[in-house]
Each structure stands twice: as structure tokens, then as C-alpha cells.
Short mmCIF file of C-alpha atoms and ligand atoms in Angstrom, two decimals:
data_model
loop_
_atom_site.label_atom_id
_atom_site.label_comp_id
_atom_site.label_asym_id
_atom_site.label_seq_id
_atom_site.Cartn_x
_atom_site.Cartn_y
_atom_site.Cartn_z
CA MET P 1 2.62 -7.29 19.64
CA ASN P 2 4.71 -5.56 16.98
CA PRO P 3 3.62 -1.98 16.32
CA GLN P 4 3.75 -2.65 12.58
CA PRO P 5 2.90 -5.82 10.66
CA ASP P 6 5.39 -7.72 8.54
CA ARG P 7 5.71 -5.92 5.19
CA MET P 8 8.13 -8.55 3.90
CA ALA P 9 5.68 -11.42 3.19
CA TRP P 10 5.71 -10.45 -0.52
CA PHE P 11 9.46 -11.07 -0.63
CA ARG P 12 9.32 -14.53 0.86
CA GLY P 13 6.28 -15.92 -0.94
CA GLY P 14 2.62 -16.47 -0.13
CA ASP P 15 2.95 -19.33 2.34
CA ALA P 16 5.70 -17.62 4.35
CA CYS P 17 3.54 -15.09 6.15
CA GLY P 18 3.15 -17.12 9.32
CA GLU P 19 0.22 -18.77 11.01
CA VAL P 20 -3.14 -17.94 9.44
CA PRO P 21 -5.54 -16.85 12.19
CA PHE P 22 -9.01 -18.37 12.28
CA ARG P 23 -11.64 -16.18 10.68
CA ASP P 24 -14.77 -16.84 8.72
CA ARG P 25 -13.64 -14.67 5.82
CA SER P 26 -10.59 -12.87 4.46
CA TYR P 27 -10.56 -9.41 2.94
CA ARG P 28 -9.04 -8.24 -0.36
CA PHE P 29 -8.64 -4.51 -0.70
CA VAL P 30 -6.82 -2.02 -2.91
CA LEU P 31 -5.77 1.38 -1.53
CA LEU P 32 -5.68 4.34 -3.95
CA GLY P 33 -4.57 7.92 -3.38
CA PRO P 34 -1.70 10.27 -4.19
CA PRO P 35 1.82 9.56 -2.92
CA GLY P 36 2.08 10.72 0.70
CA VAL P 37 -1.63 10.39 1.48
CA GLY P 38 -0.83 7.66 4.02
CA LYS P 39 -1.65 4.49 2.05
CA GLY P 40 1.36 2.60 3.45
CA THR P 41 0.46 3.52 7.02
CA GLN P 42 -3.20 2.60 6.49
CA ALA P 43 -2.26 -0.66 4.78
CA ALA P 44 -0.20 -1.57 7.86
CA LEU P 45 -2.99 -0.58 10.30
CA LEU P 46 -5.72 -2.30 8.30
CA CYS P 47 -3.67 -5.47 8.08
CA GLN P 48 -2.98 -5.33 11.80
CA ALA P 49 -6.70 -4.87 12.42
CA LEU P 50 -7.95 -7.55 10.02
CA GLY P 51 -5.07 -10.03 9.88
CA ALA P 52 -4.39 -9.51 6.16
CA CYS P 53 -0.98 -9.07 4.42
CA PRO P 54 0.20 -5.64 3.20
CA LEU P 55 1.53 -5.93 -0.37
CA SER P 56 3.40 -2.94 -1.80
CA THR P 57 4.91 -2.92 -5.30
CA GLY P 58 6.99 0.12 -4.25
CA ASP P 59 8.64 -2.03 -1.52
CA LEU P 60 9.48 -4.63 -4.17
CA PHE P 61 11.12 -2.11 -6.51
CA ARG P 62 13.06 -0.47 -3.69
CA ALA P 63 14.36 -3.91 -2.64
CA ALA P 64 15.33 -4.65 -6.27
CA GLN P 65 17.71 -1.66 -6.14
CA HIS P 66 20.07 -3.97 -4.25
CA ASP P 67 20.00 -6.76 -6.88
CA ALA P 68 23.58 -7.59 -7.87
CA GLU P 69 22.71 -8.24 -11.54
CA PRO P 70 19.40 -6.59 -12.45
CA SER P 71 17.86 -7.53 -15.84
CA SER P 72 17.65 -4.73 -18.41
CA ALA P 73 13.86 -4.47 -17.80
CA LEU P 74 14.51 -4.05 -14.09
CA ARG P 75 17.23 -1.45 -14.72
CA THR P 76 14.78 0.61 -16.82
CA ALA P 77 12.19 0.23 -14.05
CA LEU P 78 14.57 1.43 -11.36
CA GLU P 79 15.66 4.44 -13.40
CA ALA P 80 11.98 5.40 -13.84
CA MET P 81 11.45 5.03 -10.10
CA ARG P 82 14.40 7.27 -9.23
CA ARG P 83 12.95 10.00 -11.46
CA GLY P 84 9.58 9.62 -9.73
CA GLU P 85 7.97 8.21 -12.91
CA LEU P 86 5.82 5.10 -13.08
CA VAL P 87 7.49 1.79 -13.89
CA PRO P 88 6.17 0.38 -17.21
CA ASP P 89 3.01 -1.74 -16.83
CA GLU P 90 4.59 -4.90 -18.28
CA VAL P 91 7.37 -4.90 -15.65
CA VAL P 92 4.91 -4.21 -12.80
CA VAL P 93 2.45 -6.87 -13.92
CA ALA P 94 5.22 -9.47 -14.41
CA THR P 95 6.51 -8.68 -10.88
CA VAL P 96 3.05 -9.14 -9.36
CA ARG P 97 2.34 -12.26 -11.45
CA GLU P 98 5.50 -13.88 -10.00
CA ARG P 99 3.90 -13.45 -6.59
CA ALA P 100 0.34 -14.44 -7.49
CA ASN P 101 0.41 -16.96 -4.62
CA CYS P 102 0.46 -13.99 -2.20
CA LEU P 103 -2.83 -12.84 -3.71
CA ALA P 104 -4.34 -16.28 -3.07
CA CYS P 105 -3.17 -16.38 0.58
CA ARG P 106 -5.99 -17.19 3.04
CA ARG P 107 -5.08 -14.14 5.11
CA GLY P 108 -6.33 -11.82 2.35
CA PHE P 109 -4.38 -8.72 1.31
CA VAL P 110 -4.25 -4.97 1.21
CA LEU P 111 -2.57 -3.78 -2.00
CA ASP P 112 -0.76 -0.47 -1.59
CA GLY P 113 0.54 1.19 -4.78
CA PHE P 114 -0.82 -1.43 -7.19
CA PRO P 115 -2.69 -1.08 -9.48
CA ARG P 116 -1.73 2.43 -10.60
CA THR P 117 -3.02 2.39 -14.18
CA THR P 118 -6.14 1.03 -15.83
CA GLY P 119 -3.94 -1.55 -17.64
CA GLN P 120 -2.64 -2.81 -14.27
CA ALA P 121 -6.19 -2.91 -12.87
CA GLU P 122 -7.29 -5.09 -15.78
CA ALA P 123 -4.28 -7.39 -15.24
CA LEU P 124 -5.10 -7.65 -11.51
CA HIS P 125 -8.71 -8.49 -12.33
CA ALA P 126 -7.52 -11.29 -14.68
CA LEU P 127 -5.04 -12.64 -12.09
CA LEU P 128 -7.71 -12.80 -9.39
CA ASP P 129 -10.30 -14.17 -11.78
CA GLU P 130 -7.94 -17.06 -12.72
CA GLN P 131 -7.99 -18.04 -9.03
CA GLY P 132 -11.75 -17.57 -8.59
CA MET P 133 -11.31 -14.42 -6.48
CA ALA P 134 -12.39 -10.80 -6.66
CA LEU P 135 -11.60 -7.56 -4.85
CA ASP P 136 -13.92 -6.69 -1.96
CA ALA P 137 -13.39 -2.93 -2.19
CA VAL P 138 -11.09 -0.14 -3.36
CA VAL P 139 -10.48 2.65 -0.86
CA SER P 140 -9.57 6.02 -2.36
CA TYR P 141 -7.89 8.32 0.20
CA GLU P 142 -8.44 12.05 -0.30
CA LEU P 143 -6.38 14.95 1.05
CA PRO P 144 -5.48 18.53 -0.06
CA LEU P 145 -2.27 18.73 -2.09
CA GLU P 146 -0.30 20.91 0.39
CA THR P 147 -0.93 18.40 3.21
CA VAL P 148 0.23 15.59 0.92
CA VAL P 149 3.53 17.36 0.18
CA ALA P 150 4.13 18.02 3.92
CA ARG P 151 3.55 14.35 4.66
CA LEU P 152 5.99 13.24 1.97
CA SER P 153 8.81 15.49 3.06
CA GLY P 154 8.53 14.31 6.71
CA ARG P 155 8.32 10.61 5.87
CA ARG P 156 11.10 8.29 7.02
CA THR P 157 11.32 4.56 6.33
CA CYS P 158 13.29 1.60 7.59
CA PRO P 159 15.22 0.03 4.69
CA ALA P 160 15.49 -3.28 6.60
CA CYS P 161 11.87 -4.07 7.59
CA LYS P 162 10.04 -1.36 5.53
CA ALA P 163 8.23 0.17 8.53
CA ILE P 164 7.06 3.76 7.91
CA TYR P 165 7.29 6.78 10.23
CA HIS P 166 6.76 10.55 10.04
CA LEU P 167 8.97 13.11 11.77
CA THR P 168 5.99 14.79 13.48
CA ASN P 169 2.84 12.68 12.89
CA GLN P 170 4.24 9.25 13.71
CA PRO P 171 7.75 9.57 15.15
CA PRO P 172 9.71 6.48 16.19
CA ARG P 173 10.35 6.03 19.94
CA SER P 174 14.06 6.98 19.45
CA PRO P 175 14.81 9.57 16.76
CA GLY P 176 16.14 7.97 13.55
CA VAL P 177 15.78 4.38 14.83
CA CYS P 178 13.14 1.81 13.78
CA ASP P 179 10.91 0.66 16.70
CA ARG P 180 10.45 -2.71 15.06
CA CYS P 181 13.99 -3.85 14.08
CA HIS P 182 16.25 -1.00 15.35
CA GLY P 183 17.39 -0.26 11.76
CA ARG P 184 18.51 3.28 10.85
CA LEU P 185 15.63 5.29 9.31
CA VAL P 186 16.20 7.04 5.96
CA GLN P 187 14.40 9.44 3.64
CA ARG P 188 13.35 7.77 0.39
CA GLU P 189 15.20 9.09 -2.65
CA ASP P 190 11.89 9.81 -4.39
CA ASP P 191 10.55 11.82 -1.40
CA ARG P 192 12.85 14.72 -2.39
CA PRO P 193 11.10 17.81 -3.82
CA GLU P 194 12.05 17.31 -7.50
CA SER P 195 10.77 13.71 -7.54
CA ILE P 196 7.63 14.63 -5.58
CA ARG P 197 6.53 16.96 -8.41
CA VAL P 198 6.98 14.23 -11.05
CA ARG P 199 5.14 11.66 -8.90
CA MET P 200 2.18 14.01 -8.40
CA ARG P 201 1.91 14.50 -12.17
CA ALA P 202 2.07 10.73 -12.76
CA TYR P 203 -0.67 10.29 -10.18
CA GLN P 204 -2.95 12.87 -11.79
CA GLU P 205 -2.44 11.56 -15.32
CA ASP P 206 -2.35 7.79 -14.81
CA THR P 207 -3.78 6.86 -11.45
CA GLN P 208 -6.72 9.24 -11.02
CA PRO P 209 -8.60 7.64 -13.97
CA LEU P 210 -8.46 4.38 -11.97
CA ALA P 211 -10.89 5.80 -9.44
CA GLU P 212 -13.44 6.13 -12.25
CA TYR P 213 -12.71 2.55 -13.39
CA TYR P 214 -13.47 1.20 -9.90
CA ARG P 215 -16.43 3.53 -9.38
CA ARG P 216 -18.03 2.03 -12.49
CA ALA P 217 -17.32 -1.44 -11.07
CA GLY P 218 -19.19 -0.46 -7.86
CA LYS P 219 -16.08 -1.01 -5.69
CA LEU P 220 -14.88 2.53 -4.92
CA LEU P 221 -15.10 4.04 -1.42
CA ALA P 222 -13.84 7.61 -0.94
CA VAL P 223 -12.33 8.18 2.53
CA GLU P 224 -11.00 11.47 3.91
CA ALA P 225 -7.34 10.99 4.90
CA ALA P 226 -7.01 14.00 7.25
CA GLY P 227 -6.23 13.42 10.93
CA ARG P 228 -4.29 10.90 12.98
CA PRO P 229 -3.64 7.47 11.43
CA GLU P 230 -5.99 5.78 13.96
CA GLU P 231 -8.81 8.19 13.04
CA VAL P 232 -8.35 7.46 9.34
CA LEU P 233 -8.35 3.74 10.12
CA GLU P 234 -11.65 4.03 11.99
CA ARG P 235 -13.18 5.98 9.08
CA THR P 236 -11.90 3.32 6.68
CA LEU P 237 -13.31 0.42 8.70
CA ARG P 238 -16.69 2.19 8.92
CA ALA P 239 -16.78 2.78 5.15
CA LEU P 240 -15.74 -0.82 4.44
CA HIS P 241 -18.38 -2.14 6.81
CA GLU P 242 -21.13 -0.05 5.22
CA HIS P 243 -20.01 -1.27 1.80
CA LEU P 244 -19.54 -4.96 2.64
CA ALA P 245 -22.17 -5.73 5.25
CA PRO P 246 -24.85 -3.07 5.64
CA GLY P 247 -27.25 -4.04 8.43
CA GLN P 248 -24.81 -6.66 9.81
CA PRO P 249 -22.80 -6.43 13.08
CA ALA P 250 -19.81 -4.09 12.61
CA LEU P 251 -16.69 -5.37 10.88
CA VAL P 252 -14.74 -6.48 13.95
CA PRO P 253 -11.00 -5.88 13.99
CA THR P 254 -8.79 -8.50 15.61
CA GLY P 255 -5.50 -7.76 17.38
CA LYS P 256 -4.47 -4.28 18.48
CA PHE P 257 -7.71 -2.60 17.46
CA ALA P 258 -10.08 -5.16 18.95
CA LYS P 259 -12.32 -3.67 21.64
CA ALA P 260 -11.90 -5.47 24.99
P1 LIG C 1 5.34 3.75 -3.79
O1 LIG C 1 6.17 3.21 -2.69
O2 LIG C 1 4.07 2.99 -3.99
O3 LIG C 1 5.13 5.24 -3.71
O4 LIG C 1 6.18 3.50 -5.14
C1 LIG C 1 7.47 4.09 -5.34
C2 LIG C 1 7.79 4.11 -6.83
O5 LIG C 1 7.83 2.76 -7.33
C3 LIG C 1 6.75 4.83 -7.68
O6 LIG C 1 6.98 6.24 -7.73
C4 LIG C 1 7.00 4.17 -9.03
O7 LIG C 1 8.18 4.65 -9.65
C5 LIG C 1 7.27 2.71 -8.64
N1 LIG C 1 6.01 1.93 -8.56
C6 LIG C 1 5.52 1.26 -7.48
N2 LIG C 1 4.39 0.64 -7.78
C7 LIG C 1 4.12 0.91 -9.08
C8 LIG C 1 3.07 0.56 -9.96
N3 LIG C 1 2.03 -0.19 -9.55
N4 LIG C 1 3.13 1.02 -11.23
C9 LIG C 1 4.16 1.78 -11.67
N5 LIG C 1 5.18 2.16 -10.88
C10 LIG C 1 5.18 1.73 -9.59
#
């Protein structure tokens, strides 16, 4: 089995994510937390455990950097991204709306990096509502600021398949080379110190109020993000289970994390 799930389903459309495994229900989650808290890694692990698709708006905007003729809205969005600022809501929502079929996929999804503002959360609610769906839960990952900054500066990604690594916490098998597709790993432009500061401010001003929005909706689960990725995953699955099915048999992962 691949060590990381396919993060490219978004790019190819909702019915391109391969065979849908049998299950009696699919899960629809949002992951919140500051940049560098490990949302991308947890999205990948959760999807591997539950058979859902990881959907990252950041992946979409990074891929759009290679568009030969970007629209003026997209150009503005990409400039904002390079500075570490948030892309305007209307561009983000239009980008997600174009891929609404991914949200309706029977696999379910784990959204990583969307929504980031209350306006985006309201747009997501409307998009799901149109298709008779709702979010199951919103996981908010929590970690001290200095740990977050250390995680960001050690992060390396594969531009080809979007897999995520960390120089010390989750190194690839061969230094600088992606385990999944053998692409050359790079540091994201916005993981440099000057962009990190801007992104942290954007998070505090625009994204933190979202936690309150989802708390009021009864969907928010706070999960401590310290420790190894597998430990955080276990904590997340426990919190989700207690939220979704108290008193029922534990939420059983399929695939790599299934107990023999
Ligand atoms: P991420 O990979 O989620 O950290 O996103 C990288 C960058 O893409 C962010 O710093 C923003 O500039 C932009 N971005 C991604 N998702 C969103 C979003 N939902 N709203 C606004 N900007 C976003």
C-alpha cells in the first residue's frame, strides 16, 4: 500500500478517485489549526484510515502557479499566497464550487485548509446543503506557537504528488526524494520565515473565529497536535468516535491502521 493517499483527486474531479470501498457510511470532516500544526499529514492519515479523499485548497493554488495563462483573479490570488496572505473569499469559494462533485463523492472527504474564514464556512454549508449533506465534525488541532514554527521550517513537500514530509519528524526513506513518486522534495515558498509571520497573523485574525462558529454549531472537537503523527491520528479517531457514536463500537479504521 502507498504510504500516503492520493492528494490529486481534487485535480481530476470527483469520480476520478478510484474504486469506492464498501462501507456503511462515509465521513465528512474539516481540519482547522494554524499553518504547520500538521493538518496535511493528519488529513492524509485520516483518509488512509477511513477511505476518504483529502481535499486541500492550498494544493489547488500551488498547482495553479503553473497555469500558462492565469486569469486576473487567479493572479491576484497567487500574489496573496506568495506573501503568506489569505486568497480572497470569492476566488476560494469559486474554486471549491467548481469541484463540488468532489464534496459529493461517496468516499467522503477531509478538508484541509478550507474553510479559513466565516464567509467560506457559510459558503461550504450552502454547497453541502444544496446536495443534502452536512459536515460530521470539525477537528481543531492545537499546539504551542514555537512548535508550529519548527514544524513549518522543517517541512518538505513533493511538487509532483503533493506528499508531505518533515526533515526530522517524518523524513523520506532517501533524503530529498519522495517515497511515493520519487520526485525531488522542495521547501514551500511560503514556509520561509517572512511568510510564516504573515500566515500566523492571518490565522489569528481570520481563521481562529471559525472555531467559535463551529463550536456554536456543535461540531467542534479540540485535539492536541503534539507527538508523532500516528499518536495524533489515534487521538483524533478517539475524539471523532466519542462525538459521532458514543456508546457504539469504536470507529474502525480500514487499511493501514486496521487492527489485525
Ligand atoms: P495551505 O497549504 O493550506 O497552508 O495554503 C497555502 C496558502 O494558500 C495560504 O497561505 C493561502 O495564501 C492560500 N489558501 C489556501 N486555502 C485558502 C483558503 N481556504 N482561503 C484563503 N487562502 C487560502
